[in-house]
mmCIF file of C-alpha atoms in Angstrom:
data_model
loop_
_atom_site.group_PDB
_atom_site.id
_atom_site.type_symbol
_atom_site.label_atom_id
_atom_site.label_comp_id
_atom_site.label_asym_id
_atom_site.label_seq_id
_atom_site.Cartn_x
_atom_site.Cartn_y
_atom_site.Cartn_z
ATOM 1 C CA UNK A 1 184.921 -34.733 -125.088
ATOM 2 C CA UNK A 2 184.985 -33.615 -121.444
ATOM 3 C CA UNK A 3 187.867 -31.101 -121.708
ATOM 4 C CA UNK A 4 188.579 -29.543 -118.289
ATOM 5 C CA UNK A 5 186.358 -30.760 -115.472
ATOM 6 C CA UNK A 6 186.114 -29.030 -112.096
ATOM 7 C CA UNK A 7 184.453 -30.202 -108.919
ATOM 8 C CA UNK A 8 182.625 -29.088 -106.887
ATOM 9 C CA UNK A 9 180.661 -26.439 -108.803
ATOM 10 C CA UNK A 10 179.493 -24.742 -105.613
ATOM 11 C CA UNK A 11 180.694 -24.834 -102.018
ATOM 12 C CA UNK A 12 180.120 -22.859 -98.846
ATOM 13 C CA UNK A 13 182.888 -22.960 -96.251
ATOM 14 C CA UNK A 14 183.159 -21.605 -92.757
ATOM 15 C CA UNK A 15 186.146 -19.461 -91.822
ATOM 16 C CA UNK A 16 189.087 -21.660 -90.923
ATOM 17 C CA UNK A 17 187.902 -24.749 -92.780
ATOM 18 C CA UNK A 18 189.977 -26.371 -95.495
ATOM 19 C CA UNK A 19 189.014 -27.923 -98.790
ATOM 20 C CA UNK A 20 190.353 -29.082 -102.128
ATOM 21 C CA UNK A 21 189.070 -27.989 -105.520
ATOM 22 C CA UNK A 22 189.518 -30.768 -108.029
ATOM 23 C CA UNK A 23 190.539 -30.271 -111.659
ATOM 24 C CA UNK A 24 191.110 -32.895 -114.306
ATOM 25 C CA UNK A 25 191.663 -32.637 -118.062
ATOM 26 C CA UNK A 26 191.536 -35.303 -120.743
ATOM 27 C CA UNK A 27 193.384 -33.431 -123.518
ATOM 28 C CA UNK A 28 196.871 -34.594 -122.482
ATOM 29 C CA UNK A 29 197.911 -30.988 -121.873
ATOM 30 C CA UNK A 30 201.150 -30.474 -119.981
ATOM 31 C CA UNK A 31 200.390 -26.956 -118.813
ATOM 32 C CA UNK A 32 197.703 -26.346 -116.220
ATOM 33 C CA UNK A 33 196.633 -23.227 -114.325
ATOM 34 C CA UNK A 34 194.410 -22.030 -111.516
ATOM 35 C CA UNK A 35 192.829 -18.584 -111.806
ATOM 36 C CA UNK A 36 190.385 -16.802 -109.548
ATOM 37 C CA UNK A 37 187.789 -14.338 -110.799
ATOM 38 C CA UNK A 38 186.377 -11.618 -108.590
ATOM 39 C CA UNK A 39 183.662 -9.169 -109.725
ATOM 40 C CA UNK A 40 185.148 -6.290 -111.677
ATOM 41 C CA UNK A 41 188.681 -7.617 -111.247
ATOM 42 C CA UNK A 42 189.267 -9.955 -114.176
ATOM 43 C CA UNK A 43 191.096 -13.227 -113.641
ATOM 44 C CA UNK A 44 194.185 -13.537 -111.474
ATOM 45 C CA UNK A 45 196.677 -16.410 -111.694
ATOM 46 C CA UNK A 46 197.066 -18.375 -108.450
ATOM 47 C CA UNK A 47 199.352 -21.287 -109.379
ATOM 48 C CA UNK A 48 200.452 -23.053 -112.507
ATOM 49 C CA UNK A 49 202.199 -26.245 -113.566
ATOM 50 C CA UNK A 50 204.210 -27.104 -116.673
ATOM 51 C CA UNK A 51 204.089 -30.843 -116.055
ATOM 52 C CA UNK A 52 203.732 -33.570 -113.478
ATOM 53 C CA UNK A 53 205.812 -32.814 -110.401
ATOM 54 C CA UNK A 54 206.425 -29.166 -111.366
ATOM 55 C CA UNK A 55 204.414 -26.282 -109.908
ATOM 56 C CA UNK A 56 205.020 -22.581 -109.409
ATOM 57 C CA UNK A 57 203.336 -19.544 -107.906
ATOM 58 C CA UNK A 58 201.334 -17.057 -109.869
ATOM 59 C CA UNK A 59 200.247 -13.550 -108.929
ATOM 60 C CA UNK A 60 198.062 -14.380 -105.887
ATOM 61 C CA UNK A 61 199.280 -17.656 -104.292
ATOM 62 C CA UNK A 62 198.871 -16.824 -100.589
ATOM 63 C CA UNK A 63 196.456 -19.134 -98.789
ATOM 64 C CA UNK A 64 196.592 -21.822 -101.473
ATOM 65 C CA UNK A 65 198.612 -24.915 -102.303
ATOM 66 C CA UNK A 66 198.766 -27.180 -105.310
ATOM 67 C CA UNK A 67 200.199 -30.510 -106.348
ATOM 68 C CA UNK A 68 200.617 -32.196 -109.715
ATOM 69 C CA UNK A 69 201.202 -35.914 -109.461
ATOM 70 C CA UNK A 70 199.733 -36.788 -112.884
ATOM 71 C CA UNK A 71 199.343 -35.027 -116.226
ATOM 72 C CA UNK A 72 195.557 -35.105 -115.880
ATOM 73 C CA UNK A 73 194.989 -33.741 -112.380
ATOM 74 C CA UNK A 74 195.811 -30.405 -110.749
ATOM 75 C CA UNK A 75 194.017 -29.968 -107.399
ATOM 76 C CA UNK A 76 193.966 -26.643 -105.545
ATOM 77 C CA UNK A 77 194.041 -26.771 -101.769
ATOM 78 C CA UNK A 78 192.652 -23.995 -99.566
ATOM 79 C CA UNK A 79 193.984 -24.045 -96.037
ATOM 80 C CA UNK A 80 192.286 -22.036 -93.273
ATOM 81 C CA UNK A 81 189.637 -20.465 -95.500
ATOM 82 C CA UNK A 82 189.121 -16.707 -95.177
ATOM 83 C CA UNK A 83 186.320 -14.452 -96.510
ATOM 84 C CA UNK A 84 188.854 -12.953 -98.952
ATOM 85 C CA UNK A 85 188.924 -16.336 -100.699
ATOM 86 C CA UNK A 86 185.283 -16.015 -101.686
ATOM 87 C CA UNK A 87 185.547 -16.127 -105.465
ATOM 88 C CA UNK A 88 185.000 -18.154 -108.606
ATOM 89 C CA UNK A 89 187.917 -20.457 -109.315
ATOM 90 C CA UNK A 90 188.795 -21.568 -112.823
ATOM 91 C CA UNK A 91 191.140 -24.327 -113.818
ATOM 92 C CA UNK A 92 192.638 -24.142 -117.302
ATOM 93 C CA UNK A 93 195.056 -26.072 -119.463
ATOM 94 C CA UNK A 94 196.993 -25.679 -122.683
ATOM 95 C CA UNK A 95 199.364 -27.690 -124.836
ATOM 96 C CA UNK A 96 203.048 -26.744 -124.765
ATOM 97 C CA UNK A 97 203.500 -25.833 -128.432
ATOM 98 C CA UNK A 98 200.518 -23.784 -129.442
ATOM 99 C CA UNK A 99 199.237 -20.246 -129.255
ATOM 100 C CA UNK A 100 198.829 -20.408 -125.501
ATOM 101 C CA UNK A 101 195.063 -20.624 -125.816
ATOM 102 C CA UNK A 102 193.709 -21.618 -122.429
ATOM 103 C CA UNK A 103 190.917 -24.174 -122.189
ATOM 104 C CA UNK A 104 188.878 -23.412 -119.095
ATOM 105 C CA UNK A 105 186.644 -25.488 -116.900
ATOM 106 C CA UNK A 106 183.213 -24.202 -115.906
ATOM 107 C CA UNK A 107 184.407 -22.889 -112.571
ATOM 108 C CA UNK A 108 183.940 -23.591 -108.874
ATOM 109 C CA UNK A 109 182.010 -20.989 -106.885
ATOM 110 C CA UNK A 110 183.306 -20.757 -103.334
ATOM 111 C CA UNK A 111 181.781 -18.717 -100.528
ATOM 112 C CA UNK A 112 183.549 -18.384 -97.172
ATOM 113 C CA UNK A 113 181.335 -17.223 -94.305
ATOM 114 C CA UNK B 1 197.780 1.533 -112.224
ATOM 115 C CA UNK B 2 196.547 -1.818 -113.505
ATOM 116 C CA UNK B 3 198.583 -3.512 -116.210
ATOM 117 C CA UNK B 4 195.465 -3.943 -118.331
ATOM 118 C CA UNK B 5 192.489 -1.597 -118.245
ATOM 119 C CA UNK B 6 189.123 -2.505 -119.712
ATOM 120 C CA UNK B 7 185.892 -0.554 -119.439
ATOM 121 C CA UNK B 8 183.553 -2.893 -117.540
ATOM 122 C CA UNK B 9 180.442 -1.368 -119.095
ATOM 123 C CA UNK B 10 177.797 -2.654 -118.978
ATOM 124 C CA UNK B 11 177.167 -2.097 -122.661
ATOM 125 C CA UNK B 12 173.666 -2.520 -124.097
ATOM 126 C CA UNK B 13 173.059 -2.370 -127.859
ATOM 127 C CA UNK B 14 170.246 -3.243 -130.264
ATOM 128 C CA UNK B 15 170.516 -6.274 -132.495
ATOM 129 C CA UNK B 16 172.471 -5.500 -135.670
ATOM 130 C CA UNK B 17 174.634 -2.811 -134.074
ATOM 131 C CA UNK B 18 178.406 -2.605 -134.401
ATOM 132 C CA UNK B 19 180.074 -3.128 -131.047
ATOM 133 C CA UNK B 20 183.504 -1.825 -130.121
ATOM 134 C CA UNK B 21 185.326 -3.220 -127.092
ATOM 135 C CA UNK B 22 188.683 -1.869 -126.005
ATOM 136 C CA UNK B 23 191.606 -2.438 -123.677
ATOM 137 C CA UNK B 24 194.692 -0.429 -122.890
ATOM 138 C CA UNK B 25 197.824 -1.831 -121.325
ATOM 139 C CA UNK B 26 201.036 -0.562 -119.841
ATOM 140 C CA UNK B 27 203.482 -3.475 -120.206
ATOM 141 C CA UNK B 28 205.406 -3.093 -123.468
ATOM 142 C CA UNK B 29 206.547 -6.739 -123.207
ATOM 143 C CA UNK B 30 203.087 -7.997 -124.161
ATOM 144 C CA UNK B 31 203.130 -9.502 -127.633
ATOM 145 C CA UNK B 32 200.259 -11.998 -127.639
ATOM 146 C CA UNK B 33 196.751 -10.599 -127.443
ATOM 147 C CA UNK B 34 193.524 -12.488 -127.014
ATOM 148 C CA UNK B 35 189.831 -11.933 -126.568
ATOM 149 C CA UNK B 36 187.853 -14.414 -124.533
ATOM 150 C CA UNK B 37 184.084 -14.632 -124.357
ATOM 151 C CA UNK B 38 182.428 -15.761 -121.155
ATOM 152 C CA UNK B 39 178.772 -16.673 -120.942
ATOM 153 C CA UNK B 40 177.034 -16.451 -117.592
ATOM 154 C CA UNK B 41 178.105 -19.191 -115.164
ATOM 155 C CA UNK B 42 180.576 -20.622 -117.694
ATOM 156 C CA UNK B 43 184.335 -20.563 -118.189
ATOM 157 C CA UNK B 44 185.950 -18.174 -120.685
ATOM 158 C CA UNK B 45 186.500 -19.454 -124.225
ATOM 159 C CA UNK B 46 188.936 -18.062 -126.761
ATOM 160 C CA UNK B 47 187.352 -15.859 -129.414
ATOM 161 C CA UNK B 48 190.278 -14.178 -131.157
ATOM 162 C CA UNK B 49 194.063 -14.435 -130.994
ATOM 163 C CA UNK B 50 196.554 -11.936 -132.429
ATOM 164 C CA UNK B 51 200.312 -11.814 -132.344
ATOM 165 C CA UNK B 52 201.951 -8.369 -132.276
ATOM 166 C CA UNK B 53 200.343 -5.454 -134.127
ATOM 167 C CA UNK B 54 197.761 -5.628 -136.882
ATOM 168 C CA UNK B 55 194.250 -6.764 -137.641
ATOM 169 C CA UNK B 56 192.634 -10.161 -137.698
ATOM 170 C CA UNK B 57 189.160 -10.955 -138.951
ATOM 171 C CA UNK B 58 186.997 -13.988 -138.284
ATOM 172 C CA UNK B 59 183.437 -13.783 -139.536
ATOM 173 C CA UNK B 60 181.678 -10.944 -137.716
ATOM 174 C CA UNK B 61 184.625 -10.386 -135.377
ATOM 175 C CA UNK B 62 187.683 -8.216 -135.982
ATOM 176 C CA UNK B 63 190.566 -7.838 -133.548
ATOM 177 C CA UNK B 64 192.966 -4.916 -133.804
ATOM 178 C CA UNK B 65 196.255 -4.383 -131.988
ATOM 179 C CA UNK B 66 198.149 -1.094 -131.921
ATOM 180 C CA UNK B 67 201.319 -1.736 -129.944
ATOM 181 C CA UNK B 68 202.570 1.809 -130.404
ATOM 182 C CA UNK B 69 199.533 3.096 -128.495
ATOM 183 C CA UNK B 70 199.269 0.001 -126.252
ATOM 184 C CA UNK B 71 195.657 -0.354 -127.316
ATOM 185 C CA UNK B 72 193.652 -3.331 -128.520
ATOM 186 C CA UNK B 73 190.101 -3.524 -129.831
ATOM 187 C CA UNK B 74 187.468 -6.082 -130.702
ATOM 188 C CA UNK B 75 184.730 -5.169 -133.168
ATOM 189 C CA UNK B 76 181.548 -7.163 -133.540
ATOM 190 C CA UNK B 77 179.521 -6.519 -136.672
ATOM 191 C CA UNK B 78 175.803 -7.274 -136.994
ATOM 192 C CA UNK B 79 175.611 -8.107 -133.299
ATOM 193 C CA UNK B 80 173.190 -10.855 -132.257
ATOM 194 C CA UNK B 81 171.448 -11.617 -128.951
ATOM 195 C CA UNK B 82 173.662 -14.710 -128.759
ATOM 196 C CA UNK B 83 176.656 -12.348 -128.483
ATOM 197 C CA UNK B 84 175.427 -11.276 -125.042
ATOM 198 C CA UNK B 85 178.265 -12.219 -122.711
ATOM 199 C CA UNK B 86 181.260 -10.834 -120.856
ATOM 200 C CA UNK B 87 184.242 -10.123 -123.102
ATOM 201 C CA UNK B 88 187.692 -10.334 -121.565
ATOM 202 C CA UNK B 89 190.870 -9.086 -123.150
ATOM 203 C CA UNK B 90 194.002 -11.002 -122.200
ATOM 204 C CA UNK B 91 197.663 -10.705 -123.058
ATOM 205 C CA UNK B 92 200.995 -12.386 -122.553
ATOM 206 C CA UNK B 93 204.645 -11.674 -123.139
ATOM 207 C CA UNK B 94 205.629 -15.165 -124.243
ATOM 208 C CA UNK B 95 204.813 -17.638 -126.937
ATOM 209 C CA UNK B 96 205.451 -21.376 -126.861
ATOM 210 C CA UNK B 97 208.358 -22.216 -124.588
ATOM 211 C CA UNK B 98 208.514 -18.767 -123.043
ATOM 212 C CA UNK B 99 208.416 -18.117 -119.321
ATOM 213 C CA UNK B 100 205.036 -16.375 -119.478
ATOM 214 C CA UNK B 101 203.429 -18.937 -121.769
ATOM 215 C CA UNK B 102 199.805 -19.397 -120.730
ATOM 216 C CA UNK B 103 200.186 -16.941 -117.860
ATOM 217 C CA UNK B 104 197.737 -14.366 -119.084
ATOM 218 C CA UNK B 105 197.026 -10.908 -117.728
ATOM 219 C CA UNK B 106 193.326 -10.211 -118.070
ATOM 220 C CA UNK B 107 191.301 -7.061 -118.252
ATOM 221 C CA UNK B 108 188.309 -6.651 -115.968
ATOM 222 C CA UNK B 109 185.841 -7.769 -118.640
ATOM 223 C CA UNK B 110 183.059 -5.862 -120.414
ATOM 224 C CA UNK B 111 179.477 -7.044 -119.978
ATOM 225 C CA UNK B 112 177.641 -6.855 -123.317
ATOM 226 C CA UNK B 113 173.901 -7.226 -123.824
ATOM 227 C CA UNK B 114 172.430 -7.316 -127.319
ATOM 228 C CA UNK B 115 168.669 -6.884 -127.205
ATOM 229 C CA UNK B 116 166.328 -7.959 -130.021
#
């Protein structure tokens, strides 16, 4: 069972470059989320989706975009990368009628120089 | 003031010790309380889940919620080196179907090391 799979695991970007973090889940979960984790700051919600075609902003959406064309995939797009976007990004999913337990991927470590 | 405050530690204890991890929060709308464990270079995984006030026990782990004090705790009995990880408290105001469902507010995480 793969669960939530994120790619790439590591990436170094130059300021101003763009990239997409990929996330896919094989648990048929409707709800998907992107969080970022900075040292000493916990996890902050960037964007979330309650189903294909439906996305909404979280606490820290600036500088990011998302799309949800299928149940399985929820890519996160970084436009014009800035050093403040250096972080570890986690994708997570959950089923709609449960406890809200989030199933996380292993994370994507992004450095912007 | 952060919505959720958690002492980041680090906390270092000998094997077999009782560990107490704590979080305080300010948002009285929080009703769902969780503890996640995160090993180095891995994603968080759910350890304990509690709804509203009270205690919940699972093996060596006990979660306590005191909504009147806006305070939650996780106790680990007979701690093992394999318990060495970062522990994150998380909370939400909504259950299934609610507007905050899955949108968790996390504490900063406490780094725990259990040495043999």
